[in-house]
Amino acid sequence: MEILANLGLGFETAFSFWNLVYCLAGVFLGTAIGVLPGLGPTATIAMLLPVTFGLPPETALIMLAGIFYGAQYGGSTTAILVNLPGESSSVVTALDGYQMARKGEAGKALATAAIGSFAAGTVSTILIAFFAPALASVALSFGPHEYFSLMVLGLIASVVLASGSLLHALGMIVAGLIFGLIGTDVNTGTLRYTMGMPELADGISFVVLAMGIFGLGEILVNLEHEGQRSTALKKITGLMPSRADLKQIVAPVTRGTALGSVLGILPGGGAMLASFAAYALEKKASKTPERFGHGAIEGVAAPEAANNAGAQTSFIPMLTLGLPSNPVMALMIGAMIMQGIQPGPSVIEDQPVLFWGLIVSMWVGNLMLLVLNLPMIGLWVRMISIPYHYLFPCIVAFCAIGVFSLANQTFEIWLMGIFGLLGYVLRKLDCEPAPLLLGFILGPMLEEHLRRAMLVSRGDATTFLTRPISAVLIIVSVLLLVSILAPAVRSKREEAFVED
Amino acid sequence: MQGYRTKDFWAGAVYVALGLTAFLLGKGYSLGSAARMGPGYFPMVLSGLLVLIGLISIARGFLSGGEAVPRIHIRPAVLVIGATFFFAATIELLGAAIALPAALIMAAMASRLFRISPFAMLGAAAFTIFCLAVFVKGLGVPMPMFGALFGG
């Protein structure tokens, strides 16, 4: 059993002292920052990225992954306690979770979320361990044609599955691709779009882009809604769900996990789509659908399981193909590149310690969340009630110091400020910035594969359609694009993102 | 709704502006051929595509109306972004011990709820000390404590 040997290696890595410490630190910091109002997982990871640059690659990724699910859990906590979903995937959790909290069952709702997430995390971790190597071995035979088509499919799918306007998502991707071009062209050494600034020769750091657009941009949006937050908290009592409660959530958690695992692999807000779909499914499956929206425990358990499963399985395309399915994975890929690891199917073979260590640590991290967070709920509650006007100046300062430390120069701070402004304006115009980040990360790879494929085929663009795998990928992309323009699918898609 | 006040119109304008800038700056890069793409090939394709998307968005703004651009809040944007610029501009001259708390207060003024008070000052000072301890002392970020103005 090769997988047992691999998992053994993973356990060895994940349980090494410093990896455990950094995993714990990641989970703790992620949750702590995740419960703070107005900070989602993307901004949290972007902010903490510079901290991990000095670490060995596997430790850095273990910590970042810990931050990711910590921040997700933190988002669910605020959703339940104060009806403020920290990120889009916990919007659904707020529906019934907050109602439970109002009925005095906040503790039970939090425990349900934690247990559901842990169960889902365990199952999806096993899924990754089994399927990722298989997928990677298929991907190893991919040439530049297949990669180019796969990236096109990934980008198109992320547009189709994301909420919001199709046209703007496309626009943001292309804008992101263009930002990704800035710097030295690897094939010819030509400096592109550097405008004579030597600081741009290596391109824009994705940390600067993410902190500007997601960190500062979000602050400016949040400042508009100031004073509308109700932070009236009730005392939390009765943490543990009863045996009857546990029995009631088994089926919803199972269904949520299954749905989330599948949807998480798909590009474009997998976790978010998963939680919406799981909630809808539970409501349909329930004998008492009228309880939903009034504090139904299944309405917390299923979406929480689904979004955690989705968050975990979104690592599969990232680790096996080097393709990000959401902005958080885009940041992970950026972090890997900064660590000198080229993401792609060879990561599993070349970096077994990193790959298997990361997978086992995902499970360890989920366990830490379960064990740590319930006793520490008092601390999280206190953090939720920090007023935003004391908080955001500190975030601005962290971002500024963080980007300064990238190259120890002020250039990055200026650039971050400009992107912050751009992020704010784009948000005001209903242009979601997530596709921009995906395009930015994929841009250089997309161009490289396009050039290589065209070189091999001597400039014949039909090459993408004459190679079978590539052709299938392109056809699926086209079908996706066409289908979303069809009125029936379109209305269904809009429906899927409406919470009722 | 007049077309030029819609979100679609302005989003399209942003795309066209970005696309045109990319086109004009990238004009000089050699295109190469389809088989041997030069550094200019991909940028030209992308900037053309972005301008096209922008034009469609502008047209949609005029044709189907849609929502108007909501109010852009200038004051918080100027103060928050200004604070980062201020920090970038003064860190070498003043040093982190002065530039950081100043930037903090400047950013904080973007909030309607913020008042300059002894408590806020104390908070800014405490946070500055925390940052200096963690980043400069702890993680070794080479940021001057006291800048050139103070002989640092």
XYZ file of C-alpha atoms in Angstrom:
652
model
C 0.000 0.000 0.000
C 1.819 2.983 -1.303
C -0.751 5.371 0.084
C -0.049 4.224 3.635
C 3.650 4.906 3.211
C 2.793 8.307 1.797
C 0.404 9.107 4.594
C 3.071 7.936 7.021
C 5.444 10.479 5.532
C 2.664 13.036 5.826
C 2.088 12.285 9.502
C 5.790 12.470 10.157
C 5.935 15.902 8.533
C 2.742 17.302 9.975
C 3.586 16.131 13.475
C 7.090 17.513 13.509
C 7.275 20.010 16.329
C 7.624 23.226 14.357
C 5.031 22.256 11.779
C 2.549 21.624 14.576
C 3.426 24.966 16.122
C 2.975 26.834 12.842
C -0.209 24.941 12.030
C -1.575 25.938 15.414
C -0.384 29.506 14.954
C -2.037 29.594 11.529
C -5.339 28.214 12.772
C -5.312 30.575 15.749
C -4.363 33.699 13.791
C -6.746 32.762 11.006
C -9.660 32.405 13.385
C -8.697 35.511 15.337
C -8.496 37.663 12.231
C -11.414 35.862 10.616
C -13.767 36.814 13.433
C -12.752 40.448 13.179
C -15.424 42.329 11.320
C -14.813 43.025 7.654
C -11.905 40.664 7.039
C -12.445 37.643 4.822
C -10.049 34.739 4.237
C -8.458 36.339 1.163
C -7.544 39.540 2.952
C -6.411 37.584 6.018
C -4.068 35.381 4.012
C -2.752 38.289 1.975
C -1.982 40.149 5.180
C -0.188 37.253 6.830
C 1.709 36.056 3.734
C 4.893 38.015 4.376
C 5.178 36.310 7.775
C 5.603 32.936 6.054
C 8.309 33.862 3.568
C 11.124 33.011 5.923
C 9.797 29.510 6.622
C 10.597 26.292 4.757
C 8.069 25.681 1.955
C 6.071 22.923 3.634
C 5.851 24.812 6.898
C 4.784 27.970 5.072
C 2.004 26.166 3.212
C 0.880 24.326 6.330
C 0.576 27.638 8.131
C -1.233 29.288 5.221
C -3.676 26.397 4.977
C -4.256 26.712 8.728
C -4.951 30.418 8.320
C -7.389 29.592 5.532
C -9.637 27.229 7.428
C -9.181 29.209 10.610
C -10.454 32.289 8.807
C -13.345 30.297 7.365
C -14.332 29.096 10.791
C -13.977 32.608 12.143
C -16.335 33.802 9.423
C -18.938 31.255 10.484
C -18.579 32.336 14.106
C -19.414 35.945 13.307
C -22.221 34.775 11.042
C -23.820 32.883 13.910
C -23.172 35.331 16.727
C -23.823 38.696 15.129
C -25.371 37.861 11.755
C -22.338 39.244 9.935
C -20.989 36.654 7.527
C -17.281 37.403 7.189
C -17.198 35.883 3.733
C -19.600 34.832 1.056
C -19.629 31.137 1.923
C -20.937 31.735 5.441
C -23.836 33.880 4.258
C -26.059 30.824 4.452
C -24.823 29.887 7.903
C -26.084 33.220 9.152
C -29.661 32.404 8.086
C -30.344 29.728 10.651
C -27.275 30.119 12.839
C -28.178 33.626 13.904
C -31.764 32.575 14.561
C -30.472 29.806 16.806
C -28.314 32.343 18.619
C -31.319 34.574 19.150
C -33.164 31.677 20.685
C -30.297 31.264 23.135
C -28.772 28.332 21.290
C -25.626 30.103 20.122
C -23.398 27.540 21.799
C -25.191 24.690 20.114
C -25.001 26.391 16.720
C -21.265 26.999 17.098
C -20.649 23.414 18.177
C -22.723 22.138 15.263
C -20.705 24.246 12.846
C -17.463 22.974 14.331
C -18.495 19.316 14.346
C -19.940 19.521 10.834
C -16.793 21.193 9.551
C -14.547 18.643 11.193
C -16.474 15.658 9.837
C -16.455 17.168 6.365
C -12.786 18.051 6.658
C -11.884 14.500 7.564
C -13.738 12.965 4.644
C -12.479 15.461 2.095
C -8.900 15.077 3.308
C -9.144 11.352 2.596
C -10.597 12.159 -0.825
C -7.630 14.394 -1.606
C -5.181 11.698 -0.512
C -6.747 9.207 -2.919
C -7.650 11.318 -5.915
C -4.941 13.945 -6.115
C -2.117 11.536 -7.032
C -4.289 9.858 -9.667
C -5.240 13.186 -11.199
C -1.652 14.339 -11.114
C -0.430 11.264 -12.954
C -2.930 11.993 -15.726
C -1.843 15.610 -15.774
C 1.810 14.622 -16.110
C 1.160 13.616 -19.713
C -0.219 17.074 -20.484
C 1.681 19.195 -22.960
C 1.435 22.957 -23.439
C -1.723 22.553 -25.542
C -3.592 20.739 -22.830
C -2.409 23.199 -20.211
C -3.473 26.197 -22.194
C -6.926 24.709 -22.791
C -7.205 23.668 -19.163
C -6.431 27.195 -17.983
C -8.952 28.623 -20.405
C -11.513 26.184 -19.029
C -10.561 27.090 -15.477
C -10.946 30.793 -16.121
C -14.222 30.380 -18.004
C -15.642 28.071 -15.365
C -14.708 30.504 -12.621
C -16.640 33.169 -14.501
C -19.682 30.989 -14.998
C -19.870 29.697 -11.455
C -19.194 33.036 -9.829
C -22.020 35.325 -8.874
C -22.463 38.650 -10.589
C -22.166 39.875 -14.130
C -20.582 37.601 -16.723
C -19.268 40.509 -18.770
C -17.551 42.118 -15.794
C -16.044 38.837 -14.665
C -14.533 38.451 -18.139
C -13.346 42.038 -18.085
C -11.700 41.556 -14.716
C -9.953 38.383 -15.865
C -8.497 40.132 -18.912
C -7.461 43.094 -16.758
C -5.787 40.642 -14.380
C -4.005 38.930 -17.269
C -2.667 42.289 -18.404
C -1.398 43.171 -14.911
C 0.289 39.775 -14.913
C 2.287 40.756 -18.024
C 4.115 43.546 -16.245
C 7.790 42.763 -15.857
C 10.468 40.976 -17.850
C 9.286 38.700 -20.649
C 10.951 35.361 -19.869
C 11.468 34.361 -23.496
C 13.111 37.484 -24.850
C 14.127 39.487 -21.813
C 12.085 42.447 -23.036
C 10.810 44.688 -20.256
C 7.075 45.059 -20.601
C 4.968 47.833 -19.059
C 7.658 48.774 -16.583
C 7.542 52.430 -17.644
C 11.201 52.732 -16.873
C 10.816 51.692 -13.257
C 13.424 49.099 -12.287
C 11.212 48.007 -9.363
C 8.750 46.597 -11.892
C 11.289 44.446 -13.740
C 10.264 41.384 -11.728
C 6.588 42.190 -12.110
C 4.073 43.226 -9.501
C 4.091 41.023 -6.429
C 0.745 39.286 -5.995
C 0.898 40.245 -2.318
C 0.811 43.922 -3.261
C -2.094 43.381 -5.613
C -4.061 41.275 -3.126
C -3.442 43.553 -0.152
C -4.361 46.626 -2.166
C -7.488 45.293 -3.797
C -8.728 42.970 -1.064
C -7.278 44.644 2.023
C -7.490 48.394 1.434
C -10.318 48.220 -1.108
C -12.480 46.322 1.336
C -11.740 48.781 4.147
C -13.023 51.636 2.017
C -16.224 49.734 1.267
C -16.671 48.795 4.923
C -16.228 52.401 6.039
C -19.386 53.292 4.119
C -21.500 50.981 6.231
C -20.074 52.081 9.521
C -22.411 52.400 12.432
C -24.872 49.905 10.980
C -23.421 46.977 12.845
C -25.300 45.602 15.772
C -22.908 43.932 18.089
C -25.434 43.114 20.767
C -24.231 39.771 22.012
C -26.073 37.361 24.191
C -24.323 35.290 26.744
C -23.339 31.940 25.323
C -24.541 28.972 27.229
C -24.794 25.261 26.617
C -22.017 24.541 24.181
C -22.577 20.860 23.638
C -25.332 19.610 21.405
C -27.426 16.798 22.883
C -27.395 13.235 21.615
C -30.661 13.915 19.808
C -29.107 16.958 18.098
C -26.154 14.907 16.970
C -28.430 12.293 15.517
C -30.324 14.991 13.700
C -27.250 16.375 11.988
C -25.697 13.115 10.761
C -27.622 13.033 7.477
C -27.289 16.766 6.715
C -23.542 16.658 7.375
C -23.146 13.626 5.112
C -25.106 15.244 2.285
C -23.323 18.548 2.746
C -19.933 16.848 2.675
C -20.722 14.982 -0.534
C -22.040 18.074 -2.283
C -19.223 20.268 -1.034
C -16.488 17.839 -2.036
C -17.707 17.738 -5.621
C -18.397 21.457 -5.998
C -15.128 22.453 -4.341
C -13.091 20.954 -7.154
C -14.827 23.168 -9.684
C -13.225 26.525 -10.322
C -14.898 29.671 -9.104
C -16.168 30.124 -5.585
C -16.562 26.374 -4.984
C -17.063 26.742 -1.254
C -19.657 29.434 -1.667
C -21.685 27.574 -4.249
C -21.442 24.468 -2.073
C -22.951 26.113 0.980
C -25.818 27.626 -1.009
C -26.549 24.328 -2.727
C -26.349 22.338 0.518
C -28.812 24.649 2.221
C -31.246 24.364 -0.661
C -30.881 20.583 -0.692
C -31.512 20.308 3.053
C -34.607 22.415 2.761
C -35.898 20.160 0.011
C -35.038 16.979 1.898
C -36.534 18.138 5.171
C -39.986 17.025 6.293
C -40.358 20.347 8.042
C -38.985 22.929 5.601
C -40.879 25.712 7.396
C -38.376 25.505 10.255
C -35.620 26.755 7.974
C -34.816 30.386 8.525
C -36.083 30.112 12.093
C -33.169 28.296 13.639
C -33.132 24.830 12.095
C -30.020 22.979 13.208
C -29.751 21.218 9.813
C -29.576 24.653 8.203
C -26.297 25.219 10.047
C -24.845 21.724 9.857
C -25.210 21.084 6.122
C -23.830 24.352 4.704
C -20.975 24.357 7.198
C -20.016 20.817 6.236
C -20.364 21.711 2.570
C -18.263 24.843 2.687
C -15.513 23.166 4.631
C -15.483 20.160 2.302
C -15.434 22.539 -0.665
C -12.617 24.565 0.849
C -10.562 21.391 1.276
C -11.181 19.859 -2.128
C -10.368 23.168 -3.814
C -6.799 22.191 -2.947
C -7.018 19.324 -5.468
C -6.759 21.368 -8.689
C -4.260 23.673 -6.985
C -1.922 20.866 -5.928
C -2.277 18.605 -8.955
C -2.627 21.000 -11.869
C -1.277 24.217 -10.441
C -4.644 25.806 -11.182
C -6.304 28.032 -8.597
C -10.056 27.573 -8.274
C -10.567 30.609 -6.065
C -8.631 33.673 -4.914
C -7.336 31.909 -1.804
C -5.827 29.138 -3.931
C -4.391 31.815 -6.210
C -2.578 33.209 -3.175
C -1.364 29.710 -2.269
C 0.068 29.291 -5.759
C 1.713 32.671 -5.456
C 3.216 31.600 -2.138
C 4.525 28.380 -3.689
C 6.154 30.264 -6.546
C 7.758 32.644 -4.067
C 9.121 29.596 -2.252
C 10.679 28.441 -5.509
C 8.248 25.603 -6.173
C 6.658 25.460 -9.608
C 3.048 24.386 -9.023
C 1.829 21.550 -11.238
C 1.430 17.797 -11.420
C 5.070 17.165 -10.580
C 4.694 18.647 -7.085
C 3.490 15.304 -5.689
C 6.510 13.459 -7.086
C 9.120 16.130 -6.503
C 7.900 17.445 -3.177
C 6.373 14.471 -1.378
C 7.148 15.964 2.015
C 5.316 19.150 1.141
C 2.357 17.446 -0.498
C 1.660 14.726 2.047
C 2.624 16.918 4.972
C 0.120 19.532 3.823
C -2.641 16.955 3.433
C -2.192 15.443 6.856
C -1.853 18.875 8.408
C -5.237 19.805 6.941
C -6.775 17.129 9.038
C -4.671 18.108 12.056
C -5.692 21.722 11.564
C -9.352 20.791 11.467
C -8.929 18.842 14.666
C -7.253 21.836 16.292
C -10.189 23.994 15.246
C -12.600 21.611 16.881
C -10.633 21.236 20.090
C -9.489 24.814 20.495
C -12.258 26.974 19.263
C -15.115 25.923 21.437
C -13.252 26.590 24.705
C -11.914 29.839 23.320
C -15.242 31.162 22.209
C -15.163 33.800 24.938
C -12.052 35.326 23.391
C -13.586 35.350 19.896
C -16.681 37.058 21.210
C -14.549 39.761 22.744
C -12.723 40.213 19.442
C -15.976 40.565 17.525
C -16.905 43.518 19.663
C -13.768 45.510 18.809
C -15.085 48.662 17.122
C -14.173 48.840 13.464
C -12.765 52.363 13.692
C -10.016 51.124 16.002
C -9.387 48.100 13.882
C -9.002 49.306 10.339
C -6.128 51.766 10.877
C -4.161 48.831 12.287
C -4.981 46.754 9.196
C -3.743 49.605 7.000
C -0.522 49.703 9.007
C -0.046 45.921 8.823
C -0.540 45.999 5.060
C 1.924 48.854 4.622
C 4.607 47.203 6.753
C 3.907 43.850 5.095
C 4.438 45.046 1.537
C 7.429 47.117 2.583
C 9.061 43.955 3.903
C 8.725 42.201 0.513
C 11.691 44.032 -0.957
C 12.492 46.487 1.830
C 11.547 49.479 -0.243
C 8.661 51.921 -0.278
C 7.769 51.334 -3.934
C 5.404 48.487 -3.015
C 3.534 50.699 -0.555
C 2.799 53.247 -3.275
C 1.688 50.506 -5.615
C -0.545 48.959 -2.943
C -2.219 52.321 -2.380
C -2.978 52.633 -6.100
C -4.451 49.133 -6.201
C -6.484 49.919 -3.082
C -8.081 52.824 -4.896
C -8.663 50.700 -7.984
C -10.209 47.947 -5.856
C -12.609 50.415 -4.242
C -13.708 51.933 -7.528
C -14.167 48.515 -9.143
C -16.303 47.326 -6.241
C -18.471 50.424 -6.533
C -19.007 49.526 -10.181
C -20.062 45.963 -9.282
C -16.896 44.447 -10.696
C -15.935 41.584 -8.383
C -12.164 41.635 -7.934
C -11.688 37.864 -7.436
C -11.388 37.021 -11.184
C -8.770 39.742 -11.511
C -6.540 37.929 -9.031
C -7.061 34.599 -10.827
C -6.169 36.189 -14.153
C -3.140 37.864 -12.624
C -1.737 34.595 -11.254
C -2.544 32.566 -14.365
C -1.459 35.210 -16.887
C 2.240 34.365 -17.165
C 1.551 30.598 -17.274
C -1.179 31.036 -19.864
C 1.097 33.048 -22.144
C 3.992 30.635 -21.725
C 1.891 27.607 -22.648
C 0.269 29.432 -25.547
C 3.663 30.356 -26.962
C 5.053 26.856 -26.580
C 1.989 25.218 -28.097
C 2.022 27.570 -31.053
C 5.731 27.009 -31.556
C 5.245 23.232 -31.638
C 2.370 23.499 -34.083
C 4.171 26.087 -36.238
C 1.601 28.792 -35.723
C -1.445 26.697 -36.435
C -4.131 27.643 -33.895
C -6.314 24.663 -34.786
C -3.818 22.582 -32.857
C -5.908 23.188 -29.738
C -8.809 21.402 -31.426
C -6.954 18.550 -33.098
C -5.491 17.192 -29.883
C -8.242 15.199 -28.184
C -7.835 16.231 -24.539
C -7.299 19.848 -25.430
C -10.279 19.756 -27.805
C -12.577 18.386 -25.105
C -11.459 21.088 -22.682
C -12.047 23.838 -25.234
C -15.440 22.441 -26.209
C -16.497 22.284 -22.566
C -15.403 25.913 -22.112
C -17.423 27.002 -25.132
C -20.451 25.002 -23.989
C -20.220 26.604 -20.555
C -20.082 30.070 -22.048
C -22.947 29.384 -24.435
C -25.073 27.722 -21.784
C -24.863 30.662 -19.464
C -26.114 32.934 -22.184
C -29.180 30.725 -22.605
C -32.059 32.404 -20.777
C -33.177 29.317 -18.829
C -29.763 28.611 -17.334
C -29.278 32.263 -16.694
C -32.321 32.629 -14.515
C -31.433 29.431 -12.681
C -27.949 30.779 -12.019
C -29.317 34.000 -10.606
C -31.682 31.954 -8.473
C -28.844 29.886 -7.075
C -27.184 32.924 -5.557
C -30.311 34.364 -4.023
C -30.763 33.557 -0.376
C -34.309 33.048 0.660
C -31.449 56.479 -16.177
C -29.075 58.342 -18.434
C -26.545 55.959 -19.932
C -23.471 57.810 -18.804
C -24.471 57.530 -15.168
C -24.742 53.745 -15.082
C -22.296 51.348 -13.483
C -21.931 49.524 -16.803
C -20.867 52.712 -18.564
C -18.157 53.529 -16.045
C -16.934 49.965 -15.677
C -16.643 49.892 -19.473
C -14.782 53.180 -19.366
C -12.303 51.688 -16.880
C -11.754 48.682 -19.178
C -11.292 50.857 -22.246
C -8.853 53.104 -20.387
C -6.833 50.132 -19.135
C -6.944 48.427 -22.521
C -5.896 51.549 -24.413
C -3.066 52.233 -21.983
C -1.866 48.654 -22.391
C -2.125 49.004 -26.162
C -0.243 52.308 -26.371
C 2.515 51.248 -23.987
C 2.820 47.863 -25.684
C 2.870 49.157 -29.253
C 6.637 49.035 -29.423
C 7.113 45.415 -28.373
C 7.796 43.148 -31.311
C 4.821 41.063 -32.332
C 6.642 38.142 -33.888
C 4.557 35.602 -35.741
C 1.903 33.182 -34.559
C 4.513 30.429 -34.459
C 7.156 32.554 -32.759
C 5.296 34.987 -30.638
C 7.218 38.065 -29.676
C 6.791 39.878 -26.396
C 4.111 42.050 -27.971
C 1.748 39.381 -29.273
C -0.129 38.414 -26.121
C -0.339 41.998 -24.789
C -1.860 43.187 -28.067
C -4.456 40.405 -28.054
C -5.357 41.100 -24.434
C -5.557 44.877 -24.748
C -7.746 44.512 -27.834
C -9.979 42.104 -25.944
C -10.256 44.428 -22.949
C -11.180 47.411 -25.122
C -13.825 45.244 -26.807
C -15.283 44.144 -23.460
C -15.224 47.769 -22.356
C -17.120 48.918 -25.440
C -19.755 46.218 -24.948
C -20.166 47.306 -21.336
C -20.504 50.952 -22.360
C -23.086 50.019 -24.987
C -24.989 47.977 -22.412
C -24.993 50.965 -20.071
C -26.628 53.096 -22.748
C -29.029 50.488 -24.060
C -30.381 48.779 -20.998
C -29.843 51.448 -18.385
C -29.265 49.622 -15.156
C -28.145 50.955 -11.823
C -26.518 54.324 -11.416
C -23.061 54.577 -9.932
C -23.457 54.901 -6.167
C -21.784 57.752 -4.381
C -18.028 57.351 -4.215
C -16.937 58.408 -0.755
C -13.971 60.655 -1.425
C -12.978 61.533 2.138
C -12.265 58.021 3.458
C -10.542 57.077 0.209
C -8.256 60.121 0.361
C -7.466 59.596 4.037
C -6.856 55.831 3.956
C -4.907 55.741 0.701
C -3.283 59.038 1.677
C -2.114 57.440 4.924
C -0.301 54.689 3.021
C 1.260 57.272 0.687
C 2.251 59.417 3.639
C 3.869 56.431 5.308
C 5.745 55.541 2.107
C 6.896 59.124 1.618
C 8.101 59.787 5.148
C 9.376 56.465 6.475
C 12.958 57.167 5.449
C 12.938 60.771 6.589
C 10.999 60.484 9.850
C 11.399 56.813 10.715
C 8.745 54.331 11.771
C 8.431 55.702 15.298
C 6.953 58.936 13.905
C 5.577 57.992 10.481
C 3.595 54.987 11.705
C 1.491 56.668 14.425
C 0.931 59.647 12.144
C -0.301 57.362 9.366
C -2.495 55.498 11.874
C -4.222 58.671 13.037
C -4.595 59.886 9.467
C -6.235 56.614 8.408
C -8.438 56.576 11.507
C -9.809 60.007 10.598
C -11.501 58.326 7.643
C -14.037 56.959 10.109
C -16.976 59.086 11.133
C -16.869 57.527 14.572
C -13.245 58.367 15.279
C -12.407 61.280 17.564
C -8.930 62.399 18.469
C -8.795 61.651 22.156
C -6.145 60.752 24.720
C -7.340 57.152 24.432
C -6.839 57.124 20.652
C -3.374 58.680 20.993
C -2.424 56.110 23.578
C -3.748 53.350 21.335
C -1.723 54.605 18.371
C 1.396 54.747 20.529
C 0.826 51.266 21.915
C 0.221 49.811 18.452
C 3.350 51.521 17.133
C 5.451 50.018 19.903
C 3.878 46.616 19.177
C 4.699 46.892 15.451
C 8.249 48.059 16.078
C 8.817 45.219 18.509
C 7.350 42.547 16.238
C 8.462 43.678 12.791
C 11.628 45.688 13.296
C 13.098 43.921 16.340
C 11.453 40.511 15.989
C 11.295 39.818 12.252
C 14.151 42.145 11.345
C 12.373 44.319 8.776
C 14.981 46.955 7.960
C 12.824 49.929 8.699
C 14.486 52.899 10.356
C 13.162 53.554 13.873
C 14.119 57.184 13.646
C 14.670 58.609 10.197
C 17.327 60.719 8.529
C 15.824 63.858 10.041
C 16.826 62.645 13.490
C 20.172 61.302 12.359
C 18.867 57.692 12.322
